Short mmCIF file of C-alpha atoms and ligand atoms in Angstrom, two decimals:
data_model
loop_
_atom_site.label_atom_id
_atom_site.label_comp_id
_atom_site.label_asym_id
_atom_site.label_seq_id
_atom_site.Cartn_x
_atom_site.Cartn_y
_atom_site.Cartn_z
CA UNK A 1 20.67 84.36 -81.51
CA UNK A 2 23.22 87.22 -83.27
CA UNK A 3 25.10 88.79 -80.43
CA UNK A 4 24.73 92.78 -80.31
CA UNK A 5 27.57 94.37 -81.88
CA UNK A 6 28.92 97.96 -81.09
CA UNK A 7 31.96 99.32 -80.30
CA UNK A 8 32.58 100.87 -76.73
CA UNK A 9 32.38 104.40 -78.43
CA UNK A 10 28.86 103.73 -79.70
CA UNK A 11 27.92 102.52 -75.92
CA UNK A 12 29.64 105.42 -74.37
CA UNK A 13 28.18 107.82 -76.70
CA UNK A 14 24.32 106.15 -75.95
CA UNK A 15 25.17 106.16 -72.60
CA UNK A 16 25.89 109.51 -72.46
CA UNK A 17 23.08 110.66 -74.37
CA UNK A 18 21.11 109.13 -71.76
CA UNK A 19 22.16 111.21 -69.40
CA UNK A 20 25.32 109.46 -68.04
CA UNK A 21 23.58 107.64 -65.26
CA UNK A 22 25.69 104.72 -66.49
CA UNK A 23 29.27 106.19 -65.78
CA UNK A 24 30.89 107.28 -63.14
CA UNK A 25 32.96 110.90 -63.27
CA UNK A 26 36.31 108.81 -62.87
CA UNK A 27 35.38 106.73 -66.08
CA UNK A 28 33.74 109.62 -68.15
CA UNK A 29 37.40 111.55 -67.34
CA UNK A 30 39.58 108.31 -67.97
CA UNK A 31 37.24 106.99 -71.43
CA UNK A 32 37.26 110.57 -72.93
CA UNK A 33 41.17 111.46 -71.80
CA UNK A 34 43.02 108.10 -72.27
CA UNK A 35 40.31 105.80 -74.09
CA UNK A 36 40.08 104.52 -77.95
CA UNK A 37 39.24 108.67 -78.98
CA UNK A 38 42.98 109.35 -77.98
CA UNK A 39 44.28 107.03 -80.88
CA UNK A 40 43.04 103.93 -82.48
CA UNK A 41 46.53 102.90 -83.13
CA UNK A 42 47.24 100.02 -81.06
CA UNK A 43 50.26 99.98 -78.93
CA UNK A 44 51.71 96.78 -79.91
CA UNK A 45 51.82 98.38 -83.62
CA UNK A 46 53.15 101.87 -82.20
CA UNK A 47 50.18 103.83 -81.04
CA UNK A 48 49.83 105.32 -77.46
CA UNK A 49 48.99 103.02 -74.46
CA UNK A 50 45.46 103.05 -73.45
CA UNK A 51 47.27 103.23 -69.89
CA UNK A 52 50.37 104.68 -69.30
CA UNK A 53 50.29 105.08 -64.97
CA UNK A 54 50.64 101.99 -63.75
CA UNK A 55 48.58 99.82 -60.89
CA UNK A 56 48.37 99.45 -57.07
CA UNK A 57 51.19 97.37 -56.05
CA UNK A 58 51.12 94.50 -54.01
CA UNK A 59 51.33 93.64 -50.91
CA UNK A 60 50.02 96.81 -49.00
CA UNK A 61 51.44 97.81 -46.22
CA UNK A 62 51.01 100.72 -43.75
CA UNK A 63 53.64 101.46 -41.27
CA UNK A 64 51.69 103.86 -39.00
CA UNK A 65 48.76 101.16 -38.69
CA UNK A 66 50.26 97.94 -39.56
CA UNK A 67 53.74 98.01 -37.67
CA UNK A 68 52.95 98.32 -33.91
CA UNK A 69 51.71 94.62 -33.53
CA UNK A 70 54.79 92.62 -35.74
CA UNK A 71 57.13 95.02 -33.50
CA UNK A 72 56.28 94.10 -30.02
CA UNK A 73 56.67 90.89 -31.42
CA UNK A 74 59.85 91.16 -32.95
CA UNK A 75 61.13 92.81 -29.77
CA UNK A 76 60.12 90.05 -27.07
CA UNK A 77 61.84 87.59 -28.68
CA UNK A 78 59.40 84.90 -28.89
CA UNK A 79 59.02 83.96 -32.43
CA UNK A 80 58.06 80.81 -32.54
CA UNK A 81 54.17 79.72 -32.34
CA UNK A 82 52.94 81.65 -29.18
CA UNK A 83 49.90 83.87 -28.21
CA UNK A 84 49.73 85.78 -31.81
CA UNK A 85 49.16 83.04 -33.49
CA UNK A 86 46.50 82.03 -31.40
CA UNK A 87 44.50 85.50 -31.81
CA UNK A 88 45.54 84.70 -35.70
CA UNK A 89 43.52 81.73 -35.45
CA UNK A 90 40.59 82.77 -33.13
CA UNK A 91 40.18 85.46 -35.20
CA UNK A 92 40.22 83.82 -38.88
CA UNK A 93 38.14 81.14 -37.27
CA UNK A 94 35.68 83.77 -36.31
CA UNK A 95 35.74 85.60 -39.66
CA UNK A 96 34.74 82.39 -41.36
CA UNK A 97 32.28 80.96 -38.63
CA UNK A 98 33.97 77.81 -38.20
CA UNK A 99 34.44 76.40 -34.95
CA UNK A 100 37.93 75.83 -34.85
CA UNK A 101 41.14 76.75 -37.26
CA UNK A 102 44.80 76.15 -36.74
CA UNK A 103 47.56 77.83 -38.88
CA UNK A 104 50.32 76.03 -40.84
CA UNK A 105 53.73 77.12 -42.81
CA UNK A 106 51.62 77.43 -45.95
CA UNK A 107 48.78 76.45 -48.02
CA UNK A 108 50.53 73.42 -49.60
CA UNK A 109 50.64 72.10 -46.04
CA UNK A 110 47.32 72.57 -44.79
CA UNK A 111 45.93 70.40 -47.12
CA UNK A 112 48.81 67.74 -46.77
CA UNK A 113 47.60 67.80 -42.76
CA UNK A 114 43.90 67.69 -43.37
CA UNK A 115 44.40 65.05 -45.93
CA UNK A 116 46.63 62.90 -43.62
CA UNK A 117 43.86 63.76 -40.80
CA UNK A 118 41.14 62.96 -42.73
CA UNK A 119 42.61 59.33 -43.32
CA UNK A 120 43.57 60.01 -46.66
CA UNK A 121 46.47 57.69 -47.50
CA UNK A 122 48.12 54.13 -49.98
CA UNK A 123 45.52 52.84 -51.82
CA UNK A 124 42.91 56.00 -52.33
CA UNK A 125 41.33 58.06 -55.01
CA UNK A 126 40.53 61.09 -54.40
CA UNK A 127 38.62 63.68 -56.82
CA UNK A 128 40.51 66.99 -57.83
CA UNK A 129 40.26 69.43 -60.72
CA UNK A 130 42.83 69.64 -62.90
CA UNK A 131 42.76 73.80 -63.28
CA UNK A 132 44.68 74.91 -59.93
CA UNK A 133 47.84 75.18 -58.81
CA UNK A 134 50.36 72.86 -58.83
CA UNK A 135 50.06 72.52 -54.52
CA UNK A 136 46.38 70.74 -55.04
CA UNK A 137 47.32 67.60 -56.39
CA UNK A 138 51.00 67.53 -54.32
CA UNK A 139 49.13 67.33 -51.26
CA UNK A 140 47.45 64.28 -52.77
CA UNK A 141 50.33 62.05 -53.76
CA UNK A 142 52.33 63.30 -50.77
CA UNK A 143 49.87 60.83 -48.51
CA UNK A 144 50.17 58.11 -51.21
CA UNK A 145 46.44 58.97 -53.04
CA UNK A 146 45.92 58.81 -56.51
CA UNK A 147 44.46 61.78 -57.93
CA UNK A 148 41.14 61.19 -60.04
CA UNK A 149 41.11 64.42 -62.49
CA UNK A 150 37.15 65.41 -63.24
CA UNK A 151 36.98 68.18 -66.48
CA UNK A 152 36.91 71.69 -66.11
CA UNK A 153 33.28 73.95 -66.56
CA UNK A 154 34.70 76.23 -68.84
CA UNK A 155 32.39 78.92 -67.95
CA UNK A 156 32.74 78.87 -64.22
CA UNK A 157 36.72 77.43 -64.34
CA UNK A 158 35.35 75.26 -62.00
CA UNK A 159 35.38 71.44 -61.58
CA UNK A 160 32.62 70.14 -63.30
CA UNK A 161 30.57 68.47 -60.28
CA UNK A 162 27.83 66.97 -62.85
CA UNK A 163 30.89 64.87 -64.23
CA UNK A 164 32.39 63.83 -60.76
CA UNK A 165 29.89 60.44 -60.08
CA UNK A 166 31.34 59.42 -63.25
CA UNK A 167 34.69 58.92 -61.70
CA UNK A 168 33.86 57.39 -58.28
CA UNK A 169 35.26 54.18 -57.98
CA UNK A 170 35.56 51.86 -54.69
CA UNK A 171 38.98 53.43 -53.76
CA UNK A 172 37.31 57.18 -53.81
CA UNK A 173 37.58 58.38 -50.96
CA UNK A 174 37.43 62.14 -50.99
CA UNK A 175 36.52 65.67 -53.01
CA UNK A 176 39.19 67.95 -53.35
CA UNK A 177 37.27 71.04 -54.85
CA UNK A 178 38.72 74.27 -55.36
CA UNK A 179 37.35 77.31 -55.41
CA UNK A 180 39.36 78.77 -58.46
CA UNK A 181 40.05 82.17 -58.86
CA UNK A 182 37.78 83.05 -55.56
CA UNK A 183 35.21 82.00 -57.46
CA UNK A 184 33.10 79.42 -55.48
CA UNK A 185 33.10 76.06 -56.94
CA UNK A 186 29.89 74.11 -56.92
CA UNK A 187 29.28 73.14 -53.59
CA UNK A 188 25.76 72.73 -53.25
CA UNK A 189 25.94 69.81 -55.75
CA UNK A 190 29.57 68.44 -54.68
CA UNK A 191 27.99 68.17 -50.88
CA UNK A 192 25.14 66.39 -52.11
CA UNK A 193 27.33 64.02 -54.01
CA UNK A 194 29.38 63.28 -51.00
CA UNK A 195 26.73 62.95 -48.78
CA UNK A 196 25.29 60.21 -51.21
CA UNK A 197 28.93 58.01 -51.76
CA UNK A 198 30.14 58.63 -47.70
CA UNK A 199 33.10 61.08 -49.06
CA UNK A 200 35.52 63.38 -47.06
CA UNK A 201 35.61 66.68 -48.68
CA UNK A 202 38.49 68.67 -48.05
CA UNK A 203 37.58 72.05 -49.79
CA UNK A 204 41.00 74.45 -51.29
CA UNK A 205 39.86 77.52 -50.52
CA UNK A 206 43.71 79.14 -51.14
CA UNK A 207 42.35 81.76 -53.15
CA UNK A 208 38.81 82.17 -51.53
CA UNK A 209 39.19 83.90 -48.38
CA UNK A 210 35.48 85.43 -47.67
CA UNK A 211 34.07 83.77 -51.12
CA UNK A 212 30.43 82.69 -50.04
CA UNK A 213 27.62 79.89 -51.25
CA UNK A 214 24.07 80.42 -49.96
CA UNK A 215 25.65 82.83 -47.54
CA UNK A 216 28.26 80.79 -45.87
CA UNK A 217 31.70 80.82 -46.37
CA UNK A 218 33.17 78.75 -48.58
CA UNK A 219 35.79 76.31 -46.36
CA UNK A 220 33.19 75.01 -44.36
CA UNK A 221 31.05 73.26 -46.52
CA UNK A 222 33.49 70.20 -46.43
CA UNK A 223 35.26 68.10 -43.71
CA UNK A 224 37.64 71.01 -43.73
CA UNK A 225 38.93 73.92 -45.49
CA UNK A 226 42.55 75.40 -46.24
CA UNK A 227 43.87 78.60 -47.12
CA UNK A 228 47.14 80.08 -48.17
CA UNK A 229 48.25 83.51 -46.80
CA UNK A 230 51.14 83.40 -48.99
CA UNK A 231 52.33 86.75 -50.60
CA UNK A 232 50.46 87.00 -53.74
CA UNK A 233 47.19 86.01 -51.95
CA UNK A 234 44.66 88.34 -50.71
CA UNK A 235 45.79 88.30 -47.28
CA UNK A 236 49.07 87.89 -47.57
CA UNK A 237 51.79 87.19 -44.72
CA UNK A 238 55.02 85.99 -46.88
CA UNK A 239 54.26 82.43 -46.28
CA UNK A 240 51.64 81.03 -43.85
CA UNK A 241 48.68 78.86 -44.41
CA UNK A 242 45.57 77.87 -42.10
CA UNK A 243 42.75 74.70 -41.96
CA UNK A 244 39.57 75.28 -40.54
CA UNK A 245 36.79 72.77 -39.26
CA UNK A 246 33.90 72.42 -36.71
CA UNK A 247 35.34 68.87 -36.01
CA UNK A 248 36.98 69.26 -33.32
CA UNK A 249 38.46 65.52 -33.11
CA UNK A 250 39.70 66.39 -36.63
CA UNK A 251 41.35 69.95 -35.31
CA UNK A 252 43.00 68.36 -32.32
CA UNK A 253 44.74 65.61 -34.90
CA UNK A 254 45.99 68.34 -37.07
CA UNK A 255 47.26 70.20 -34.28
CA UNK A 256 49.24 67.15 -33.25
CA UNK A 257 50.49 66.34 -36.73
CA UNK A 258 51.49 69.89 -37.22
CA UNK A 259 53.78 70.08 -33.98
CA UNK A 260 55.36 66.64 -34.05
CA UNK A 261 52.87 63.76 -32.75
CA UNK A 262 52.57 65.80 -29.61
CA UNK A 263 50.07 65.55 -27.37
CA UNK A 264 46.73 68.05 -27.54
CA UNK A 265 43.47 68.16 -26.70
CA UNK A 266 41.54 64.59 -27.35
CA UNK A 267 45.07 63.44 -28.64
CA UNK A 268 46.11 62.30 -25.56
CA UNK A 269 48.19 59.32 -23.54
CA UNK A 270 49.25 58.30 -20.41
CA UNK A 271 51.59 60.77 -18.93
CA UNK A 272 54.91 60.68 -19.88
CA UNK A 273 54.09 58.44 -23.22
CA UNK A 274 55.53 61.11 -25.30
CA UNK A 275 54.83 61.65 -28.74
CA UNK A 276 51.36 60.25 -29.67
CA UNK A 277 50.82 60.63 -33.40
CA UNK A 278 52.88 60.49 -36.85
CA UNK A 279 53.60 64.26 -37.66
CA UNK A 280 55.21 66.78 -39.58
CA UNK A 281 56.39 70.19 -38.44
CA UNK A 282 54.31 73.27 -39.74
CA UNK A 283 54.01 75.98 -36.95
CA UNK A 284 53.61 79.51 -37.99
CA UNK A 285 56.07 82.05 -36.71
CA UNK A 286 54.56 85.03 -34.39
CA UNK A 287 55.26 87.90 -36.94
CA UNK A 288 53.78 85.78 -39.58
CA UNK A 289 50.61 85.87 -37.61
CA UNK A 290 51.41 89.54 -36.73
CA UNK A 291 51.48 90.73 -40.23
CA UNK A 292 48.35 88.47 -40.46
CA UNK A 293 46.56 90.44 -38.53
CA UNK A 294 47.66 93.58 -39.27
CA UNK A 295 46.09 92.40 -43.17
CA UNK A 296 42.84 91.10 -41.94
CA UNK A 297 42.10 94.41 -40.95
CA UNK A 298 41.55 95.12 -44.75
CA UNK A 299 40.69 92.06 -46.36
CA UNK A 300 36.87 92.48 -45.78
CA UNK A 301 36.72 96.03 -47.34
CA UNK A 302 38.82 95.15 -50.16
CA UNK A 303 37.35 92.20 -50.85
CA UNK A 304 34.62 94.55 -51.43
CA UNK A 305 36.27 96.54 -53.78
CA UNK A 306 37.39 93.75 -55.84
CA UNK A 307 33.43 92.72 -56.15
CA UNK A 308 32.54 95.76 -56.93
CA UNK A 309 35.19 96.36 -59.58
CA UNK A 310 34.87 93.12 -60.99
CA UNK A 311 31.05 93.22 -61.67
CA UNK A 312 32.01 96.38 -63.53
CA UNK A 313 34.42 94.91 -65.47
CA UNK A 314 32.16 91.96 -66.26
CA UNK A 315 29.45 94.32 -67.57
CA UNK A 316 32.18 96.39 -69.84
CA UNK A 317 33.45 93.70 -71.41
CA UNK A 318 30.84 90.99 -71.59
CA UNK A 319 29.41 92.02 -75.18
CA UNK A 320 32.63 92.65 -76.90
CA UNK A 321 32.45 89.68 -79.14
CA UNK A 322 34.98 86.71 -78.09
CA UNK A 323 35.31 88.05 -74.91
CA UNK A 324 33.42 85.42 -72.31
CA UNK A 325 33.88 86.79 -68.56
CA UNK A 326 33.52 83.66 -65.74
CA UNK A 327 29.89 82.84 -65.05
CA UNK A 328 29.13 82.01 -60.99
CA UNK A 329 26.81 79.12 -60.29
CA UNK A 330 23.24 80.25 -59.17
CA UNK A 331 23.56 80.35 -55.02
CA UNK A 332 26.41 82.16 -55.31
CA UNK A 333 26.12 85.13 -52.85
CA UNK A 334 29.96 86.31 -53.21
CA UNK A 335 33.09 85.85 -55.44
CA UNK A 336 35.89 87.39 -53.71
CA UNK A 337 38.68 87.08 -57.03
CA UNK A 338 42.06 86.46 -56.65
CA UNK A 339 42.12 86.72 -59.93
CA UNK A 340 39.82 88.19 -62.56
CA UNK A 341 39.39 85.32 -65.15
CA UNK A 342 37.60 85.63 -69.33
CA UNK A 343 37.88 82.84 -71.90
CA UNK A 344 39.24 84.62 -75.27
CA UNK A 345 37.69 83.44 -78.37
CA UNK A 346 39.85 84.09 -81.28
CA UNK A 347 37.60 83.40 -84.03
CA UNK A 348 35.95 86.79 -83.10
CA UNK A 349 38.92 88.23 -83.73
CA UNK A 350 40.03 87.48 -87.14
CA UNK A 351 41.93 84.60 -85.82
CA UNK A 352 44.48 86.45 -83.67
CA UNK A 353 46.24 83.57 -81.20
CA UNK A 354 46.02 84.39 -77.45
CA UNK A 355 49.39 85.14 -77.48
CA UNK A 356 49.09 87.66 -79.73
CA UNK A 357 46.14 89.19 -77.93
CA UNK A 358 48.11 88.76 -74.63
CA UNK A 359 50.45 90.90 -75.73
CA UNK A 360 48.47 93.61 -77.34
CA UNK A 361 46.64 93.74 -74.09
CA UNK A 362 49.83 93.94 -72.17
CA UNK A 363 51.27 96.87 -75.13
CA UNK A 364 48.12 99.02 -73.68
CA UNK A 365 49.53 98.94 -70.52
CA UNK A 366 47.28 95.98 -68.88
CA UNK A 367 49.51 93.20 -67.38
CA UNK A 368 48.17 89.39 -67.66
CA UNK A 369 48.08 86.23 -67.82
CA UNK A 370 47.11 83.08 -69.70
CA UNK A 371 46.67 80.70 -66.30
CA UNK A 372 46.97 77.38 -65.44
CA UNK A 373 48.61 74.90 -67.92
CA UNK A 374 47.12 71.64 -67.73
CA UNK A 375 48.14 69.47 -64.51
CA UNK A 376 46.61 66.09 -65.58
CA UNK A 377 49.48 64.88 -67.82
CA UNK A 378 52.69 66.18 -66.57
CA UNK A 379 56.13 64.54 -65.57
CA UNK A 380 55.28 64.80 -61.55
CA UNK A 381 52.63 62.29 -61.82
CA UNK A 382 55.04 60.04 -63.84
CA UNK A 383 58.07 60.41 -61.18
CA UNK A 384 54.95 60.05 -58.29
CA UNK A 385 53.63 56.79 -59.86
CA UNK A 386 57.47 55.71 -59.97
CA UNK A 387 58.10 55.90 -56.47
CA UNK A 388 58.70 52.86 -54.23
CA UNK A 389 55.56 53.47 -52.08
CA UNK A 390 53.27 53.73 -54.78
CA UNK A 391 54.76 50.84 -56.49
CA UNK A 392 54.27 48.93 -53.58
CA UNK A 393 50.39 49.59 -53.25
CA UNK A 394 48.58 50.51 -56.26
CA UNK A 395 48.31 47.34 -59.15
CA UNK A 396 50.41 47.38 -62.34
CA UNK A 397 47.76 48.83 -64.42
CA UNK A 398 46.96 51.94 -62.20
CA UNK A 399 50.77 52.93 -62.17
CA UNK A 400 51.05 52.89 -65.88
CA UNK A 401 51.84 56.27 -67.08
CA UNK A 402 49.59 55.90 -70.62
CA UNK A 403 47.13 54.02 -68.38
CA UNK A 404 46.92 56.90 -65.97
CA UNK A 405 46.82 59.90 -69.39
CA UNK A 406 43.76 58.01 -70.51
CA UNK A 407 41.91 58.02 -67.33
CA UNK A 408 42.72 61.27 -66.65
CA UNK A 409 41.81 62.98 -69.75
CA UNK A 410 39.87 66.42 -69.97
CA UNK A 411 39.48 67.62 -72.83
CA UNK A 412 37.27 70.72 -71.63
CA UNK A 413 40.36 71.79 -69.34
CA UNK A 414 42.89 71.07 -72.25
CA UNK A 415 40.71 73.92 -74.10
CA UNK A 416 40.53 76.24 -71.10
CA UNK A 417 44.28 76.06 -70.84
CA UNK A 418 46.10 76.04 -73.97
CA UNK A 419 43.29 78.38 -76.13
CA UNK A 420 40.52 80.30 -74.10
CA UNK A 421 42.00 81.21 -70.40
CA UNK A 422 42.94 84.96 -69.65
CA UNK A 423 43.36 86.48 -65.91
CA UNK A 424 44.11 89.53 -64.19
CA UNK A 425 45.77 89.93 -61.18
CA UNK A 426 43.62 90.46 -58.00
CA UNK A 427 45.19 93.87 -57.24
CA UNK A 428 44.58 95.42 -60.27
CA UNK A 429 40.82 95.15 -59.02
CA UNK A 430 41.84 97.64 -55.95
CA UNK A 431 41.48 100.82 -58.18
CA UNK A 432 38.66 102.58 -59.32
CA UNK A 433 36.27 102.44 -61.89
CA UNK A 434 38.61 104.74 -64.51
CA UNK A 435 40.99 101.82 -63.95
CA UNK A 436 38.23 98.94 -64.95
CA UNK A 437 37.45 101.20 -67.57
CA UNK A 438 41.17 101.33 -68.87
CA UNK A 439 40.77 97.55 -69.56
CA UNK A 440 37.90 97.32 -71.25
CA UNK A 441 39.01 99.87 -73.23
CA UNK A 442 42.48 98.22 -74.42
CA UNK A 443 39.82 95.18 -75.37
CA UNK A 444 38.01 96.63 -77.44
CA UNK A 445 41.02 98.77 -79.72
CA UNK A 446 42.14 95.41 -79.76
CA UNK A 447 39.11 93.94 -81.15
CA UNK A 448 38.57 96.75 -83.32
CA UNK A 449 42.14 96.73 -84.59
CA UNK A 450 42.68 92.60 -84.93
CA UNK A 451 42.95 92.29 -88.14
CA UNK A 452 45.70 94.97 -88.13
CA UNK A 453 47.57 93.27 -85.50
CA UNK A 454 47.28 90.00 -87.76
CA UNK A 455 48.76 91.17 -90.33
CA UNK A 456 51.49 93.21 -88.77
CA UNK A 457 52.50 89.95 -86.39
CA UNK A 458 52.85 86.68 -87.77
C1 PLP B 1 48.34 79.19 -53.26
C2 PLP B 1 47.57 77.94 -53.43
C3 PLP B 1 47.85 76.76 -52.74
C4 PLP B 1 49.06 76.57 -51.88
O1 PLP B 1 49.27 77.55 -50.99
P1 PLP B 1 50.79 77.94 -50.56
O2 PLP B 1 50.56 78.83 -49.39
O3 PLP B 1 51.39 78.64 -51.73
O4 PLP B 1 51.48 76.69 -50.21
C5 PLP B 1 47.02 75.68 -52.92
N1 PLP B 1 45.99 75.72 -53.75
C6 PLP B 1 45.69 76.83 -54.46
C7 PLP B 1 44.50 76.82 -55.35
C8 PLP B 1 46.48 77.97 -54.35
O5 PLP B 1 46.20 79.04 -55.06
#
């Protein structure tokens, strides 16, 4: 089927003539003030931004409502993990519905802990995608696992769960799915999948705080979930990271491992035995938690903002030829973005490299980025499989680095990565519709004007 082809001024102008019902006053004002009409000159080649004012920054932070809490705290003196932490925990526990959820120093570390806790060790395989960040697949070789890359779904930026019984071998042990973006990876399928093979699956929900399947919260789907509250994210607290569960065996183990081996709850010996467990140290500070709180007050409204904002921007810029916006599987019920992600075709426009786009886009006063590069064939793996422990475990042919590249290929993620990914960052989603309307607006002069561009930039 030909895709329909019209420039935003054609829709605007149809839309209008409609009677407007389509737009909003903000994007009429912003469209006809600071849109294409002003100049079709694009930026990179001299012309006047589309956007000149510039976007929410990031974090946000209100003395008057946000200070009173981390101050008391500050002022007592007791810093380390104490009573905030613990309403920092009840209360993200709550806002989840999980049964239990303990805080850690950051993301990174809550899935080294539930891993760990989980059993997840020398000699495993355990499932990951190879679009996320770098922290996913750490977690994995820092408890001795190999990680088993499964392709990319392009449209979703997901892992692609039809493609994961493919990979299951006798070592498999585990899912690591993450929900990329705050876009929900397929869990419906993944569960089933695990249910059938007897898999742990630790979900990395970093970047999906309130992201839902079916109407539950991704995070709880699996064996456990983690999150990051570090700065960037969408409740940010400088650092900090949490693991939630309705196993409370599991919980009790992490909460040992993160303070040492000690003793709590069904981790427990003889009196005076001491420390019970291997651990680690990852106990969040009390202003952490503070500041925590003090953010969860507004993640739920804008989370809703962000929705909103990005369904609008998904309907402004899904017809503009080579422009393909994320897709969400079916039972999605909410994508909560910590980033705004589109593939960029450049055959639709004349052949102009992403890099060249990227910067166009950025020209017109849109900031951006190109994503993830690809994490299945990088030197960490090599130095990992290198190590003595590994060495020690895994047979000759599993540790060999061309061995492991052929394995691990994924050749839908290698196209994600180095040709089609674009994203936006998560605050840029905070404005209003003008703002949305500001992007899709820099698109399209783009798209109007590639061939200009070409020829202008080599
Ligand atoms: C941020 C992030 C992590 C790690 O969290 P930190 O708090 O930065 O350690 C892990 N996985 C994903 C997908 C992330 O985005």
């Amino acid at each position: 089927m030909k895709k329909k082809k019209y420039t935003r001024r054609e829709f605007i102008k149809q839309n209008s003539l409609a009677g407007g019902a389509f737009l909003t006053l903000g994007a009429t004002s912003s469209l006809f003030a600071g849109g294409v009409k002003k100049s079709d000159t694009p930026a990179i080649l001299g012309g006047p931004a589309v956007r000149s004012n510039g976007w929410p920054s990031w974090p946000i932070w209100n003395p008057e409502t946000d200070e009173k809490q981390v101050l008391e705290v500050l002022r007592s003196g007791v810093w380390s993990r104490s009573k905030t932490v613990a309403e920092f925990e009840q209360k993200w526990a709550e806002t989840v519905g999980a049964k239990r959820c303990l805080t850690t120093v950051n993301g990174t570390n809550a899935l080294v802990c539930s891993l760990a806790n989980l059993d997840i060790g020398f000699g495993d395989e355990v499932i990951v995608p190879p679009y996320t960040f770098i922290a996913t697949v750490q977690a994995i070789l820092l408890n001795g696992a190999m990680p088993v890359f499964v392709d990319t779904d392009r449209e979703t930026f997901q892992i692609d769960a039809e493609k994961i019984e493919g990979k299951i071998t006798s070592r498999t042990k585990a899912i690591l799915p993450v929900h990329i973006y705050g876009l929900p990876a397929d869990m419906t399928r993944i569960m089933e999948i695990a249910g059938k093979h007897d898999l742990v699956v630790v979900e990395d929900a970093c970047q999906a705080w309130l992201a839902e399947v079916g109407h539950q919260q991704v995070g709880t789907f699996g064996n456990a979930g983690c999150y990051s509250f570090q700065n960037s994210k969408n409740l940010p607290m400088g650092e900090g990271g949490a693991i939630v569960s309705n196993d409370e065996e599991f919980m009790d183990r992490c909460y040992s491992y993160h303070n040492l081996g000690g003793s709590y709850g069904s981790v427990s010996g003889a009196p005076g035995a001491g420390r019970l467990m291997l651990g680690n140290k990852l106990r969040l500070s009390e202003y952490q938690a503070a500041i925590g709180l003090a953010q969860l007050e507004r993640l739920e409204d804008q989370t809703r903002r962000r929705s909103e904002n990005a369904a609008y921007l998904k309907s402004q810029i899904k017809d503009i030829p080579g422009i393909a916006p994320y897709k969400l599987y079916n039972d999605v019920t909410r994508a909560v973005f910590h980033l705004f992600p589109f593939r960029y075709q450049k055959e639709e426009f004349k052949g102009l490299s992403r890099a060249t786009f990227l910067k166009a886009l950025r020209a017109e006063g849109i900031p951006n980025g190109d994503g993830y590069s690809t994490l299945n064939n990088q030197p960490y793996l090599e130095h990992a499989l290198s190590t003595k422990n590994f060495q020690q475990v895994y047979p000759s042919h599993m540790l060999d680095f061309d061995n492991f590249l052929e394995r691990n290929q994924c050749p839908e993620n290698d196209k994600l990565c180095n040709e089609e990914a674009v994203r936006l960052s998560q605050w840029m989603l905070l404005g209003n519709r003008s703002d949305m309307d500001d992007i899709a607006t820099a698109i399209e002069k783009i798209y109007n004007s590639a061939e200009k561009i070409k020829q202008s930039i080599s």
